[in-house]
Short mmCIF file of C-alpha atoms in Angstrom, two decimals:
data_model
loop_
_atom_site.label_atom_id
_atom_site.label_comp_id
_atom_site.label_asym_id
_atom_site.label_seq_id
_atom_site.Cartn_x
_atom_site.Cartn_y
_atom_site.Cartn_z
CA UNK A 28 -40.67 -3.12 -21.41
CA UNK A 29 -37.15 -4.51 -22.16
CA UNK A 30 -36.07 -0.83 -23.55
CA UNK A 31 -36.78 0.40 -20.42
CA UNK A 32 -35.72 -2.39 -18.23
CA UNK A 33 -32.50 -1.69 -20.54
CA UNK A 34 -32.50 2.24 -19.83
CA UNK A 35 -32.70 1.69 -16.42
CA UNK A 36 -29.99 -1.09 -15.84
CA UNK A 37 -27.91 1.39 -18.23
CA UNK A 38 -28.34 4.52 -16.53
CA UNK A 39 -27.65 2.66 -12.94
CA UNK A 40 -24.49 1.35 -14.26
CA UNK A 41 -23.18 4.69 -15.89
CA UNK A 42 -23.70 6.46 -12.63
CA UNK A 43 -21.86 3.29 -10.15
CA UNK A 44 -19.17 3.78 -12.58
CA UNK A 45 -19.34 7.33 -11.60
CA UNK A 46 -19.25 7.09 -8.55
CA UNK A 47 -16.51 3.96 -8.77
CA UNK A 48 -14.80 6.70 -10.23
CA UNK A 49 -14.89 9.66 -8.04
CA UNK A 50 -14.20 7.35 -5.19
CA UNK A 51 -10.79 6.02 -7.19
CA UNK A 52 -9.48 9.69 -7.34
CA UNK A 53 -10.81 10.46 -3.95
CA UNK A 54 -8.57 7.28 -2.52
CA UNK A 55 -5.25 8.59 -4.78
CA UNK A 56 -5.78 11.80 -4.07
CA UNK A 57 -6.37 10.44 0.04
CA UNK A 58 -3.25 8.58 -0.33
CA UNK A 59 -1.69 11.32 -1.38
CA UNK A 60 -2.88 13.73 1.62
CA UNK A 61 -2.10 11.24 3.76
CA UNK A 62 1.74 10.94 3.12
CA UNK A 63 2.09 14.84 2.27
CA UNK A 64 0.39 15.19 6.16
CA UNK A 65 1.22 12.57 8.19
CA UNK A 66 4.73 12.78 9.80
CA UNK A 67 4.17 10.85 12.98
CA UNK A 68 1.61 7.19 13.01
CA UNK A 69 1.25 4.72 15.66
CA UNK A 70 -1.04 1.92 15.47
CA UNK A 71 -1.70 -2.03 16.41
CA UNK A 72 -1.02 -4.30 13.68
CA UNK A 73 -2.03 -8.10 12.59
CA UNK A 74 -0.05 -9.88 10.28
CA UNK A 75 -0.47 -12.32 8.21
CA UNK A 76 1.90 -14.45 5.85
CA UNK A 77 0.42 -16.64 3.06
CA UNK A 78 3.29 -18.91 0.92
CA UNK A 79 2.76 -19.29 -2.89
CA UNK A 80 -0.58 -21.68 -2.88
CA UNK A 81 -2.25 -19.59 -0.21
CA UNK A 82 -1.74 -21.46 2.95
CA UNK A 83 -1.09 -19.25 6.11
CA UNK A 84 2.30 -19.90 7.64
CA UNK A 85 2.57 -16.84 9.78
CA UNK A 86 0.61 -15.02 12.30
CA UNK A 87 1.76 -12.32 14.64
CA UNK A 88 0.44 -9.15 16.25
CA UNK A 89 1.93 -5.82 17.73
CA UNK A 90 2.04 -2.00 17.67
CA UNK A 91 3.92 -0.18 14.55
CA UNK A 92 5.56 3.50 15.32
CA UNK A 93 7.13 5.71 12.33
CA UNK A 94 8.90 8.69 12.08
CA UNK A 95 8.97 10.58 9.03
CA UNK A 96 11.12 10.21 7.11
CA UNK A 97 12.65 6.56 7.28
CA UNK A 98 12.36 5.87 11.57
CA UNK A 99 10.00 2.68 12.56
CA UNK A 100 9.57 0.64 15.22
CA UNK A 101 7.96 -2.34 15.28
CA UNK A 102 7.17 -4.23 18.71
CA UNK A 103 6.09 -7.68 18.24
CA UNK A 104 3.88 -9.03 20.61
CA UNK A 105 2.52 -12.39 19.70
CA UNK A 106 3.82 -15.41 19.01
CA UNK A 107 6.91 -13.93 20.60
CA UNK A 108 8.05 -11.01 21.66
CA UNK A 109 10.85 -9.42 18.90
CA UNK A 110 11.69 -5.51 18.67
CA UNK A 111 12.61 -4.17 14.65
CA UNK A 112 13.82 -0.56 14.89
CA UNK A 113 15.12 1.74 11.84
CA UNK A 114 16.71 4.91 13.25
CA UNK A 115 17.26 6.46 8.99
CA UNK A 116 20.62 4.73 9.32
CA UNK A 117 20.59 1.22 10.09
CA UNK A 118 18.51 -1.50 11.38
CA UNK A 119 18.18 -3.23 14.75
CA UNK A 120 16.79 -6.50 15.59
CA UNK A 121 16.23 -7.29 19.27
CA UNK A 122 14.97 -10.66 20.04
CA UNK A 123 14.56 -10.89 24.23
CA UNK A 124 14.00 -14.88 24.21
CA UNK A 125 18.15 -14.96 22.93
CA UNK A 126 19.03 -11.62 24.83
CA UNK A 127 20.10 -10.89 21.44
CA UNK A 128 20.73 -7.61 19.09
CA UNK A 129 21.28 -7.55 15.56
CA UNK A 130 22.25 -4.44 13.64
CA UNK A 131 22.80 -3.91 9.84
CA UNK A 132 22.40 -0.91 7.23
CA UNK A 133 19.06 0.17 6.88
CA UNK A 134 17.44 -0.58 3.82
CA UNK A 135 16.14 1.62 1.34
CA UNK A 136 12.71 2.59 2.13
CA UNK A 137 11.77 2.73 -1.43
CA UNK A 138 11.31 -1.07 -1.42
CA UNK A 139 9.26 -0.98 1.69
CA UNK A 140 5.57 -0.53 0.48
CA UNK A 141 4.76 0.99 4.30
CA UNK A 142 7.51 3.14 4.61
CA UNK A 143 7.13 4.19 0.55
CA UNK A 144 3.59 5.65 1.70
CA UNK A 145 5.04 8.24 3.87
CA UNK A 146 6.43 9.65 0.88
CA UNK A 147 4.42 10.78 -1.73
CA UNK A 148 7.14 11.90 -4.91
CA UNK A 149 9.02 8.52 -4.28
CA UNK A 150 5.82 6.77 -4.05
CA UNK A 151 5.34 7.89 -7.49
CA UNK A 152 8.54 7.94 -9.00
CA UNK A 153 9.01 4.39 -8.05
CA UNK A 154 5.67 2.58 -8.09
CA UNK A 155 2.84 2.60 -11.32
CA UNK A 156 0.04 3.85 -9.04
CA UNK A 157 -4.00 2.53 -10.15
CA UNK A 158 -6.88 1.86 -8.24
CA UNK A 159 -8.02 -1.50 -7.43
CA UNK A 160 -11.45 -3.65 -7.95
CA UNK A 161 -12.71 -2.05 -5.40
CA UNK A 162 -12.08 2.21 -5.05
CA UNK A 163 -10.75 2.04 -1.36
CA UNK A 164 -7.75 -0.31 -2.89
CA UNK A 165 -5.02 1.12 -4.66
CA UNK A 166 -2.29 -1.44 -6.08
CA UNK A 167 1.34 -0.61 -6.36
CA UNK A 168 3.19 -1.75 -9.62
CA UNK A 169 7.24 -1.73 -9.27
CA UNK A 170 8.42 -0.02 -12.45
CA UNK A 171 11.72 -1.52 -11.82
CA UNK A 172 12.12 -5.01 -12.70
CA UNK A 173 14.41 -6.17 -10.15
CA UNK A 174 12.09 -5.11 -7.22
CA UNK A 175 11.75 -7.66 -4.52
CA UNK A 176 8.17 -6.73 -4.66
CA UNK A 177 5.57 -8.15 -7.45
CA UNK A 178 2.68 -5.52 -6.28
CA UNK A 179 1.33 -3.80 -3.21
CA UNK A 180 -1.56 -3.04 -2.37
CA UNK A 181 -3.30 -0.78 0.14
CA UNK A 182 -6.61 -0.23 1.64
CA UNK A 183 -8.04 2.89 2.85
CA UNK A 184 -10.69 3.90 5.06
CA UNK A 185 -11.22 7.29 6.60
CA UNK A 186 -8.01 8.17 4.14
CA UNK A 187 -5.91 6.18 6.75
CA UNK A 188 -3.97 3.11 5.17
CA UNK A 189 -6.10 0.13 7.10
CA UNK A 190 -4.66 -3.19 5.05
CA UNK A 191 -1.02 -3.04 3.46
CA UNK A 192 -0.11 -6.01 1.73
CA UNK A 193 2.63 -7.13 -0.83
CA UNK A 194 3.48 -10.33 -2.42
CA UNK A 195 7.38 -10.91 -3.48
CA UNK A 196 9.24 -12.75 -6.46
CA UNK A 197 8.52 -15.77 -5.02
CA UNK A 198 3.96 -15.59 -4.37
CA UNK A 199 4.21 -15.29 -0.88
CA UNK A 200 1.54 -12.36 0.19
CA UNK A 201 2.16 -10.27 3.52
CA UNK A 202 -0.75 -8.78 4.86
CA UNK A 203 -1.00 -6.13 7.43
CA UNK A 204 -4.13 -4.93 8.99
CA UNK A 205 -3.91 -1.62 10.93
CA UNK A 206 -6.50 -0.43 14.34
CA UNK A 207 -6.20 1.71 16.59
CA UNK A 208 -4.03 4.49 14.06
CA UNK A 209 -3.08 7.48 15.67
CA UNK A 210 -1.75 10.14 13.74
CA UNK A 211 0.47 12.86 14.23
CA UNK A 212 0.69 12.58 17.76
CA UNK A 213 4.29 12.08 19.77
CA UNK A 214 5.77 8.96 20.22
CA UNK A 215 5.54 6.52 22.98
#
């Protein structure tokens, strides 16, 4: 009875790995459809910022907009209202409560997890790519050692990116959850 108590176990095992791993390529090979395809992608957004031990010191909500290849907006709703917009050239900050806007060079987008996705070769070129411990997660290993970024990882459902998060030098984990993703439609 324990043979086949042992046979069965075994054989249920061997095929969940199977199938652990035919949903890991499906979710690389999704992620990779999904920045190869998607050149426009609105959606709501909840974020979440977690210092070093895990405590939540952040909380904030809004709609995200980006334009292949390096344009975003993001429109900050809650706690206040705040506008972040990168027109592929540099980056503007307009806070209403000050009456206030802010403008710098835009960043490389190579050391923006989000904006890396939209981007499949530089995705890869920059980033070890595996799956995660579960095969809708893939994490996102720097293979530079100065990044500003330990890991990232990123959810999918559907073959959309639903959960983006990325914890820096320092422990502190952002985490954004995506609803309401529309892609490839114009602009608001």
């Amino acid at each position: 009875m324990n043979l086949v108590k042992a046979l069965v176990v075994g054989i249920a095992s061997l095929g969940a790995s199977y199938a652990y791993a035919a949903d890991a390529t499906n979710s690389i090979a999704s992620l990779r459809y999904f920045s190869e395809t998607t050149k426009q992608m609105q959606a709501h957004f909840e974020q979440s910022t977690y210092d070093a031990s895990g405590y939540l010191t952040d909380e904030s909500t809004g709609v995200f907009f980006f334009n292949r290849p390096n344009q975003f907006r993001w429109v900050y709703e809650t706690p206040i209202e705040e506008l972040i917009l990168g027109d592929g050239e540099f980056l503007w900050h307009y806070d209403p409560t000050l009456a206030q806007v802010m403008r710098q060079p835009q960043p490389n987008s190579a050391y923006s997890p989000l904006l890396v996705l939209s981007d499949y070769e530089m995705l890869m070129g920059l980033y070890d790519v595996t799956v995660g411990p579960s095969p809708s997660q893939i994490v996102l290993l720097p293979r530079e050692f100065d990044a500003p970024i330990e890991q990232a990882r990123v959810t999918l459902e559907g073959g959309q990116p639903v959960v983006v998060e990325w914890e820096d030098r320092f422990g502190q984990i952002n985490r954004l959850i995506f609803s309401q993703i529309e892609l490839n439609q114009p602009l608001n």
